[in-house]
CSV table of C-alpha atoms in Angstrom, one decimal:
chain,number,residue,atom,x,y,z
I,1,TYR,CA,64.9,109.1,81.5
I,2,PRO,CA,61.8,107.2,80.6
I,3,THR,CA,61.3,105.5,77.2
I,4,ARG,CA,58.1,107.3,76.6
I,5,PRO,CA,58.3,110.7,75.0
I,6,VAL,CA,58.5,113.3,77.8
I,7,ASP,CA,59.8,116.8,78.5
I,8,LYS,CA,61.3,117.3,81.9
I,9,ASP,CA,60.8,121.1,82.2
I,10,LYS,CA,57.2,120.8,81.0
I,11,ALA,CA,56.6,117.9,83.4
I,12,ASP,CA,58.0,119.9,86.4
I,13,ALA,CA,55.8,122.8,85.6
I,14,GLU,CA,52.7,120.6,85.1
I,15,LEU,CA,53.3,118.8,88.4
I,16,VAL,CA,53.0,122.0,90.4
I,17,VAL,CA,49.7,122.7,88.7
I,18,ASN,CA,48.5,119.2,89.3
I,19,ILE,CA,49.3,119.3,93.0
I,20,LYS,CA,47.6,122.6,93.3
I,21,LYS,CA,44.4,121.4,91.6
I,22,ALA,CA,44.3,118.0,93.4
I,23,THR,CA,44.4,119.9,96.7
I,24,SER,CA,42.1,122.8,95.9
I,25,ALA,CA,39.8,124.3,98.5
I,26,GLU,CA,36.6,122.9,97.0
I,27,GLU,CA,35.0,120.3,99.2
I,28,SER,CA,35.1,117.5,96.7
I,29,ALA,CA,37.2,114.5,95.8
I,30,PRO,CA,40.8,115.2,94.7
I,31,LYS,CA,40.4,114.8,90.9
I,32,GLN,CA,41.8,111.5,89.7
I,33,LYS,CA,43.3,113.1,86.6
I,34,HIS,CA,45.5,115.3,88.7
I,35,VAL,CA,46.5,112.5,91.2
I,36,ARG,CA,47.3,110.3,88.2
I,37,LYS,CA,49.7,112.9,86.8
I,38,CYS,CA,51.5,112.9,90.2
I,39,ILE,CA,51.8,109.1,90.2
I,40,VAL,CA,53.0,109.0,86.6
I,41,TYR,CA,55.6,111.7,87.4
I,42,THR,CA,57.2,109.4,90.0
I,43,TRP,CA,57.5,106.6,87.5
I,44,ASP,CA,58.9,108.8,84.7
I,45,TYR,CA,61.7,110.2,86.8
I,46,HIS,CA,62.0,107.5,89.5
I,47,THR,CA,61.7,110.1,92.3
I,48,SER,CA,59.0,111.8,94.3
I,49,MET,CA,61.0,114.6,95.7
I,50,ALA,CA,59.4,117.2,93.4
I,51,PHE,CA,56.0,116.0,94.5
I,52,TRP,CA,56.9,116.6,98.2
I,53,THR,CA,58.4,119.9,97.5
I,54,GLY,CA,55.3,120.8,95.5
I,55,LEU,CA,53.1,120.0,98.5
I,56,ARG,CA,55.2,122.1,100.8
I,57,VAL,CA,55.0,125.2,98.8
I,58,GLN,CA,51.2,125.1,98.5
I,59,PRO,CA,49.3,126.9,101.2
I,60,ILE,CA,47.5,123.7,102.2
I,61,LEU,CA,47.7,123.7,105.9
I,62,SER,CA,45.6,126.8,106.5
I,63,ASP,CA,42.5,124.9,105.3
I,64,GLU,CA,41.3,121.6,106.7
I,65,VAL,CA,39.6,120.5,103.4
I,66,GLN,CA,42.9,121.1,101.5
I,67,THR,CA,44.9,119.3,104.1
I,68,PHE,CA,42.5,116.3,104.0
I,69,LYS,CA,42.7,116.2,100.1
I,70,ALA,CA,46.5,116.4,100.3
I,71,LEU,CA,46.5,113.3,102.6
I,72,ILE,CA,44.3,111.4,100.1
I,73,THR,CA,46.7,112.4,97.3
I,74,VAL,CA,49.7,111.4,99.3
I,75,HIS,CA,48.2,108.0,100.2
I,76,LYS,CA,47.4,107.3,96.5
I,77,VAL,CA,50.9,108.3,95.4
I,78,LEU,CA,52.4,106.1,98.1
I,79,GLN,CA,50.3,103.2,96.9
I,80,GLU,CA,50.8,103.5,93.2
I,81,GLY,CA,53.9,105.6,92.7
I,82,HIS,CA,57.4,104.3,91.9
I,83,PRO,CA,58.9,102.2,94.7
I,84,ASN,CA,61.3,105.1,95.5
I,85,THR,CA,58.3,107.1,96.6
I,86,LEU,CA,58.0,104.9,99.7
I,87,LYS,CA,61.7,105.3,100.5
I,88,GLU,CA,61.7,109.0,100.0
I,89,ALA,CA,58.5,109.4,102.1
I,90,HIS,CA,60.5,108.4,105.3
I,91,GLY,CA,62.0,111.9,105.2
I,92,GLN,CA,58.6,113.5,105.1
I,93,THR,CA,57.2,112.4,108.4
I,94,GLY,CA,57.8,115.9,109.8
I,95,TRP,CA,55.5,117.5,107.3
I,96,LEU,CA,52.9,114.9,107.9
I,97,GLU,CA,53.0,115.5,111.7
I,98,THR,CA,52.6,119.2,111.0
I,99,CYS,CA,49.4,118.4,109.1
I,100,ALA,CA,48.0,116.7,112.1
I,101,ARG,CA,49.1,119.4,114.5
I,102,THR,CA,47.9,122.4,112.5
I,103,VAL,CA,44.2,121.7,112.5
I,104,ASN,CA,42.6,122.5,115.9
I,105,SER,CA,40.3,120.1,117.7
I,106,ASP,CA,37.5,119.2,115.3
I,107,GLY,CA,38.1,121.9,112.7
I,108,GLN,CA,35.3,124.1,111.4
I,109,ARG,CA,34.0,121.6,108.9
I,110,GLY,CA,34.6,118.5,111.0
I,111,TYR,CA,37.8,117.3,109.4
I,112,GLY,CA,40.0,117.5,112.5
I,113,SER,CA,39.8,114.0,113.8
I,114,LEU,CA,39.8,112.6,110.2
I,115,ILE,CA,43.1,114.4,109.5
I,116,ARG,CA,44.7,113.3,112.7
I,117,THR,CA,43.7,109.7,112.2
I,118,TYR,CA,44.7,109.7,108.6
I,119,VAL,CA,48.2,111.0,109.5
I,120,ALA,CA,48.6,108.3,112.2
I,121,PHE,CA,47.7,105.7,109.6
I,122,ILE,CA,50.1,106.9,107.0
I,123,LEU,CA,52.9,107.1,109.6
I,124,SER,CA,52.2,103.4,110.6
I,125,LYS,CA,52.1,102.5,106.9
I,126,LEU,CA,55.5,104.1,106.4
I,127,ARG,CA,57.0,102.4,109.5
I,128,PHE,CA,55.8,99.1,108.1
I,129,HIS,CA,57.4,99.7,104.7
I,130,ARG,CA,60.6,100.9,106.3
I,131,LEU,CA,60.9,97.6,108.1
I,132,ARG,CA,59.8,95.5,105.2
I,133,PRO,CA,60.9,97.2,102.0
I,134,GLU,CA,60.0,94.1,99.9
I,135,PHE,CA,56.3,95.1,100.0
I,136,ASN,CA,55.0,97.5,97.4
I,137,GLY,CA,52.5,100.3,98.2
I,138,LEU,CA,49.4,98.1,97.6
I,139,PHE,CA,50.8,94.9,99.2
I,140,GLU,CA,50.5,93.0,95.9
I,141,TYR,CA,51.4,89.4,96.6
I,142,GLU,CA,52.5,88.6,93.1
I,143,GLU,CA,55.2,91.3,93.1
I,144,TYR,CA,56.4,90.2,96.5
I,145,ILE,CA,56.7,86.6,95.5
I,146,SER,CA,58.5,87.5,92.3
I,147,LEU,CA,60.9,89.6,94.3
I,148,LYS,CA,61.5,87.0,97.0
I,149,GLY,CA,61.4,84.0,94.6
I,150,ILE,CA,60.0,81.9,97.4
I,151,ASP,CA,57.1,81.7,99.9
I,152,ASP,CA,59.0,81.2,103.1
I,153,PRO,CA,56.6,80.7,106.0
I,154,ASN,CA,59.3,81.1,108.7
I,155,GLU,CA,59.5,84.8,108.3
I,156,GLY,CA,55.7,84.9,108.2
I,157,TYR,CA,54.5,85.1,111.8
I,158,GLU,CA,55.6,88.6,112.7
I,159,THR,CA,55.0,90.0,109.2
I,160,ILE,CA,51.4,88.8,109.5
I,161,SER,CA,50.9,90.3,112.9
I,162,ASP,CA,52.1,93.6,111.7
I,163,LEU,CA,49.9,93.4,108.6
I,164,MET,CA,47.0,92.7,110.8
I,165,ALA,CA,47.7,95.7,113.0
I,166,LEU,CA,47.6,97.9,109.8
I,167,GLN,CA,44.4,96.2,108.9
I,168,ASP,CA,42.9,97.1,112.2
I,169,GLN,CA,43.9,100.7,111.8
I,170,ILE,CA,42.2,100.8,108.4
I,171,ASP,CA,39.1,99.4,110.0
I,172,SER,CA,38.9,102.0,112.7
I,173,PHE,CA,39.6,104.8,110.2
I,174,GLN,CA,36.9,103.7,107.9
I,175,ARG,CA,34.4,103.6,110.8
I,176,LEU,CA,35.4,107.1,111.7
I,177,ILE,CA,34.8,108.3,108.1
I,178,PHE,CA,31.4,106.7,108.0
I,179,SER,CA,30.5,108.2,111.4
I,180,ASN,CA,31.5,111.6,110.1
I,181,PHE,CA,29.1,111.7,107.2
I,182,ARG,CA,26.9,114.7,107.1
I,183,HIS,CA,23.2,114.4,106.3
I,184,SER,CA,22.9,117.8,104.7
I,185,ALA,CA,25.9,117.9,102.4
I,186,ASN,CA,27.2,115.5,99.8
I,187,ASN,CA,30.0,113.5,101.4
I,188,GLU,CA,32.1,113.1,98.2
I,189,CYS,CA,35.3,114.4,99.8
I,190,ARG,CA,35.0,112.0,102.8
I,191,ILE,CA,34.0,109.1,100.6
I,192,SER,CA,36.9,109.6,98.3
I,193,ALA,CA,39.2,108.8,101.2
I,194,LEU,CA,37.6,105.3,101.3
I,195,VAL,CA,38.9,104.5,97.8
I,196,PRO,CA,42.5,104.0,98.8
I,197,GLN,CA,41.4,102.3,102.0
I,198,VAL,CA,39.4,99.7,100.1
I,199,LYS,CA,42.3,98.9,97.8
I,200,GLU,CA,44.8,98.8,100.6
I,201,SER,CA,42.7,96.6,102.9
I,202,TYR,CA,42.0,94.2,100.0
I,203,GLY,CA,45.7,93.9,99.2
I,204,ILE,CA,46.5,93.2,102.8
I,205,TYR,CA,43.7,90.7,103.1
I,206,ARG,CA,44.8,88.7,100.0
I,207,PHE,CA,48.4,88.8,101.2
I,208,ILE,CA,47.5,87.5,104.7
I,209,THR,CA,45.3,84.8,103.2
I,210,SER,CA,48.1,83.5,100.9
I,211,MET,CA,50.8,83.7,103.5
I,212,LEU,CA,48.6,81.9,106.1
I,213,ARG,CA,47.9,79.2,103.6
I,214,ALA,CA,51.6,78.7,103.0
I,215,MET,CA,52.3,78.5,106.7
I,216,HIS,CA,49.6,75.9,107.2
I,217,ARG,CA,51.0,73.8,104.4
I,218,ARG,CA,54.5,73.9,105.9
I,219,THR,CA,53.9,73.3,109.6
I,220,ASP,CA,53.1,70.2,111.6
I,221,ASP,CA,51.8,72.2,114.4
I,222,VAL,CA,48.5,73.7,113.3
I,223,ASP,CA,47.6,74.6,116.9
I,224,ALA,CA,50.4,77.1,117.1
I,225,LEU,CA,48.7,79.1,114.4
I,226,THR,CA,45.4,79.3,116.2
I,227,PRO,CA,45.7,82.9,117.4
I,228,LEU,CA,46.4,84.1,113.9
I,229,ARG,CA,43.5,82.0,112.6
I,230,GLU,CA,41.1,83.6,115.1
I,231,ARG,CA,42.3,87.1,114.4
I,232,PHE,CA,42.0,86.4,110.6
I,233,SER,CA,38.5,85.3,111.1
I,234,SER,CA,37.4,88.4,113.0
I,235,GLN,CA,39.1,90.6,110.4
I,236,HIS,CA,37.4,88.8,107.6
I,237,HIS,CA,34.0,89.7,109.2
I,238,ASN,CA,34.9,93.3,109.7
I,239,LEU,CA,36.2,93.6,106.2
I,240,ARG,CA,33.1,92.0,104.8
I,241,LYS,CA,30.9,94.5,106.6
I,242,PHE,CA,33.1,97.4,105.5
I,243,TYR,CA,32.8,96.4,101.8
I,244,TYR,CA,29.1,95.8,102.2
I,245,GLU,CA,28.7,99.4,103.4
I,246,CYS,CA,30.9,100.7,100.6
I,247,SER,CA,28.8,98.9,98.0
I,248,ASN,CA,25.9,101.1,99.0
I,249,LEU,CA,27.7,104.3,98.2
I,250,LYS,CA,26.9,104.9,94.6
I,251,TYR,CA,29.7,107.5,94.2
I,252,LEU,CA,32.3,105.0,95.3
I,253,THR,CA,31.1,102.0,93.3
I,254,GLY,CA,31.3,104.2,90.2
I,255,LEU,CA,35.0,104.6,90.8
I,256,ILE,CA,36.2,101.1,91.8
I,257,ASN,CA,34.9,97.6,92.1
I,258,VAL,CA,34.3,96.9,95.7
I,259,PRO,CA,35.4,93.3,96.5
I,260,LYS,CA,32.8,90.9,97.8
I,261,LEU,CA,33.8,88.5,100.5
I,262,GLY,CA,32.1,85.2,101.3
I,263,GLN,CA,30.1,84.9,104.5
I,264,GLU,CA,32.7,82.7,106.1
I,265,PRO,CA,36.4,83.2,106.0
I,266,PRO,CA,38.2,81.0,103.4
I,267,ASN,CA,39.6,77.7,104.6
I,268,LEU,CA,43.3,78.1,105.2
I,269,LEU,CA,44.0,74.4,105.0
I,270,ASP,CA,43.2,74.0,101.3
I,271,ASN,CA,45.1,75.5,98.4
I,272,GLY,CA,42.4,77.8,96.9
I,273,ASN,CA,42.7,81.4,96.1
I,274,ALA,CA,41.8,84.3,98.3
W,1,MET,CA,27.6,116.2,59.1
W,2,GLN,CA,29.4,117.0,62.3
W,3,ASN,CA,31.7,114.1,61.8
W,4,ILE,CA,32.5,115.0,58.3
W,5,GLY,CA,33.5,118.4,59.5
W,6,LYS,CA,35.7,116.9,62.2
W,7,GLN,CA,37.3,114.5,59.7
W,8,SER,CA,38.3,117.2,57.3
W,9,LEU,CA,39.7,119.2,60.2
W,10,ARG,CA,41.8,116.2,61.2
W,11,VAL,CA,43.1,116.0,57.6
W,12,ILE,CA,44.1,119.6,57.8
W,13,LYS,CA,45.7,119.2,61.3
W,14,ASN,CA,47.7,116.2,60.1
W,15,TYR,CA,49.1,118.3,57.3
W,16,THR,CA,49.8,121.6,59.2
W,17,LYS,CA,51.3,119.8,62.2
W,18,GLY,CA,53.5,117.8,59.9
W,19,TYR,CA,52.5,114.4,61.1
W,20,SER,CA,54.1,111.5,59.2
W,21,ASP,CA,52.0,108.9,57.5
W,22,THR,CA,52.4,106.5,60.4
W,23,GLN,CA,51.4,109.1,62.9
W,24,THR,CA,48.4,110.0,60.8
W,25,LYS,CA,47.4,106.3,60.8
W,26,VAL,CA,47.5,106.2,64.6
W,27,ARG,CA,45.5,109.5,64.8
W,28,ASP,CA,42.9,108.1,62.4
W,29,ALA,CA,42.6,104.8,64.3
W,30,THR,CA,42.2,106.6,67.7
W,31,SER,CA,40.0,109.5,66.6
W,32,ASN,CA,36.9,110.9,68.2
W,33,ASP,CA,34.7,109.3,65.6
W,34,PRO,CA,32.1,107.1,67.2
W,35,TRP,CA,33.2,103.9,65.4
W,36,GLY,CA,36.4,102.0,65.0
W,37,PRO,CA,39.3,101.4,65.2
W,38,SER,CA,38.9,99.0,62.3
W,39,GLY,CA,40.7,95.6,62.1
W,40,THR,CA,42.4,96.8,58.9
W,41,GLN,CA,43.7,99.9,60.7
W,42,MET,CA,45.0,98.0,63.6
W,43,ASN,CA,46.5,95.3,61.5
W,44,ASP,CA,48.3,98.0,59.5
W,45,LEU,CA,49.8,99.4,62.7
W,46,ALA,CA,50.8,96.0,64.0
W,47,GLN,CA,52.8,95.4,60.8
W,48,LEU,CA,54.4,98.8,61.0
W,49,SER,CA,55.5,98.2,64.5
W,50,PHE,CA,58.2,95.8,63.2
W,51,ASN,CA,60.0,98.7,61.7
W,52,GLN,CA,62.0,100.7,64.3
W,53,GLN,CA,61.2,104.2,63.0
W,54,ASP,CA,57.5,103.5,62.6
W,55,PHE,CA,57.5,101.8,66.0
W,56,ILE,CA,58.8,105.0,67.7
W,57,GLU,CA,56.2,107.1,65.9
W,58,ILE,CA,53.4,104.9,66.8
W,59,MET,CA,54.4,104.9,70.5
W,60,GLU,CA,54.7,108.7,70.5
W,61,MET,CA,51.2,109.2,69.2
W,62,LEU,CA,49.7,106.4,71.4
W,63,ASP,CA,51.3,108.0,74.4
W,64,LYS,CA,49.6,111.3,73.6
W,65,ARG,CA,46.2,109.6,73.2
W,66,LEU,CA,46.5,107.5,76.3
W,67,ASN,CA,47.1,110.7,78.4
W,68,ASP,CA,44.3,112.7,76.9
W,69,LYS,CA,41.7,114.3,79.0
W,70,GLY,CA,38.3,113.0,80.0
W,71,LYS,CA,36.3,114.8,77.3
W,72,ASN,CA,38.4,112.8,74.8
W,73,TRP,CA,37.7,109.5,76.4
W,74,ARG,CA,37.3,108.0,73.0
W,75,HIS,CA,41.0,108.7,72.3
W,76,VAL,CA,42.0,106.9,75.4
W,77,TRP,CA,39.6,104.0,74.9
W,78,LYS,CA,40.7,103.5,71.3
W,79,ALA,CA,44.3,103.9,72.1
W,80,LEU,CA,43.9,101.1,74.7
W,81,THR,CA,42.1,99.0,72.0
W,82,VAL,CA,45.1,99.5,69.7
W,83,VAL,CA,47.6,98.7,72.5
W,84,ASP,CA,45.7,95.4,73.2
W,85,TYR,CA,45.9,94.5,69.5
W,86,LEU,CA,49.6,95.4,69.3
W,87,LEU,CA,50.4,93.2,72.3
W,88,HIS,CA,48.8,90.3,70.5
W,89,THR,CA,50.1,90.7,67.0
W,90,GLY,CA,52.6,93.5,67.0
W,91,SER,CA,56.4,93.3,67.4
W,92,GLU,CA,58.1,92.1,70.6
W,93,ASN,CA,59.1,95.7,71.1
W,94,CYS,CA,55.5,96.6,71.8
W,95,ILE,CA,55.5,94.1,74.7
W,96,LEU,CA,58.8,95.5,76.1
W,97,TYR,CA,57.6,99.0,75.8
W,98,PHE,CA,54.3,98.5,77.6
W,99,LYS,CA,55.8,96.4,80.3
W,100,GLU,CA,58.2,99.1,81.0
W,101,ASN,CA,55.5,101.8,80.9
W,102,MET,CA,52.8,99.8,82.5
W,103,TYR,CA,52.0,102.5,85.0
W,104,ILE,CA,50.6,104.6,82.1
W,105,ILE,CA,47.9,102.0,81.6
W,106,LYS,CA,47.6,100.8,85.2
W,107,THR,CA,46.7,104.3,86.4
W,108,LEU,CA,43.8,104.5,84.0
W,109,LYS,CA,42.0,102.0,86.1
W,110,GLU,CA,40.3,104.9,87.9
W,111,PHE,CA,39.7,107.0,84.7
W,112,GLN,CA,36.7,109.2,85.1
W,113,TYR,CA,34.4,110.9,82.7
W,114,ILE,CA,30.7,111.5,83.0
W,115,ASP,CA,29.2,113.3,80.0
W,116,ASP,CA,26.4,115.9,79.9
W,117,ASN,CA,23.7,113.2,79.9
W,118,SER,CA,25.3,111.8,83.1
W,119,LYS,CA,26.4,108.8,81.2
W,120,ASP,CA,29.6,107.2,82.7
W,121,GLU,CA,31.8,107.0,79.7
W,122,GLY,CA,34.8,106.3,81.9
W,123,ALA,CA,33.6,102.7,82.6
W,124,ASN,CA,34.8,101.4,79.3
W,125,VAL,CA,38.3,102.9,79.8
W,126,ARG,CA,38.5,101.5,83.3
W,127,GLN,CA,37.6,98.0,82.2
W,128,LYS,CA,40.0,98.0,79.3
W,129,ALA,CA,42.8,99.3,81.5
W,130,LYS,CA,42.2,96.5,83.9
W,131,ASP,CA,42.1,93.8,81.2
W,132,ILE,CA,45.4,95.0,79.7
W,133,THR,CA,47.1,95.3,83.0
W,134,ASN,CA,46.2,91.8,83.9
W,135,LEU,CA,47.5,90.6,80.5
W,136,LEU,CA,50.8,92.4,80.9
W,137,GLN,CA,51.3,90.8,84.3
W,138,ASP,CA,50.6,87.3,83.0
W,139,ASP,CA,53.4,86.4,80.7
W,140,SER,CA,52.3,82.8,80.0
W,141,ARG,CA,48.8,83.9,79.0
W,142,LEU,CA,50.2,86.6,76.8
W,143,ARG,CA,52.5,84.1,75.0
W,144,GLU,CA,49.7,81.7,74.6
W,145,GLU,CA,47.4,84.3,73.2
W,146,ARG,CA,50.0,85.5,70.8
W,147,ARG,CA,50.7,82.0,69.5
W,148,SER,CA,47.0,81.2,68.9
W,149,ARG,CA,46.4,84.6,67.3
W,150,GLY,CA,49.4,83.9,65.0
W,151,ASN,CA,48.0,80.5,64.0
W,152,MET,CA,44.6,81.8,63.2
W,153,GLN,CA,46.1,84.5,60.9
W,154,ASP,CA,48.2,81.9,59.2
W,155,ARG,CA,45.1,79.7,58.7
W,156,MET,CA,43.1,82.6,57.3
W,157,ALA,CA,45.8,83.6,55.0
W,158,GLY,CA,46.0,80.0,53.8
W,159,ARG,CA,49.5,79.5,54.9
W,160,VAL,CA,48.8,76.4,57.0
W,161,PRO,CA,46.1,73.8,56.4
W,162,GLY,CA,43.3,74.5,58.8
């Protein structure tokens, strides 16, 4: 039980309400206060099972907006929930696949492809975390280092390739979201899916930068790293463009600070920060 | 006038809900009044945090305030202000407690509240949550800031020659 004053029965009852409200049928962002309660629950009780059960019992899948909001909520809980959340999520892939299957072609309000792409991304993310349980949901380098106690470049190459693959997936997903904006309506619901993408991509970016720097410090063969350097450089430019476009969305900049990257990728041969 | 009404209501609530003196102090320091919390109030709480029973009561009440809803953003913002103060001058238990429950503060980094005049009142809460999270994750900085704060207080109290 947590050291903060809580009441388990009350928390369980509230969780159901919070899930319901976060995934309401209204075409808006999942309200952060409800998402936050889900995240806090996983930390209080070191488990996310009640969260998944709560999602299952809601009639979410009959409505594409609700399904999309549920996926945003899931993504945020995976990012910021207790580490057990990522472990327990491996048993939930069936439900996620059902989300992608249930919506037909493009959906009535155009969420079909967004839902299918989001599910594919979350499944890739889960695969990555299953293979590398030392990463937290937001890829925070500090926590990784404190866990590992070292920065070992030898295990780096493959990890970086896999992280870059995730980064590419985020990039194509964000492009899809932008291309799905509607001129007539406000796009709050779609934009709110960009929030966890900005955070995740920046965590990955900072991680890759630090890891590549460590590898360059340790190796005598800088040429062997050329393919990674080139890919890093192209991802830097894509990310910079992504953040620039996000910085023009007033709704989004009111919620989070969108990072600003320099015009050129950082020099991996010096010791600076990302 | 409106504030005076609220203040007396709070006095009544403190009484009817049976809040202790310490809990009342936390409630006053983190109220919806547009000013404060004052240095005196915060210092008072920091001193009380060295007593185990008072410590528990302070944390109970701060937890309520930190998890309050958007309309009461002042509760949340002032509670964060008090937390920041306690981390600097309160007992070691305050540090242990907030490290263990960091997610309560960390998840306020996306706190939202826009009032009737479309003013973004959540921005202050978000910034403060960010600052405190960074401080909690940087042990050496926290130690350093606690030391220099302690020195300053000693100097002002005339315990050490400036």
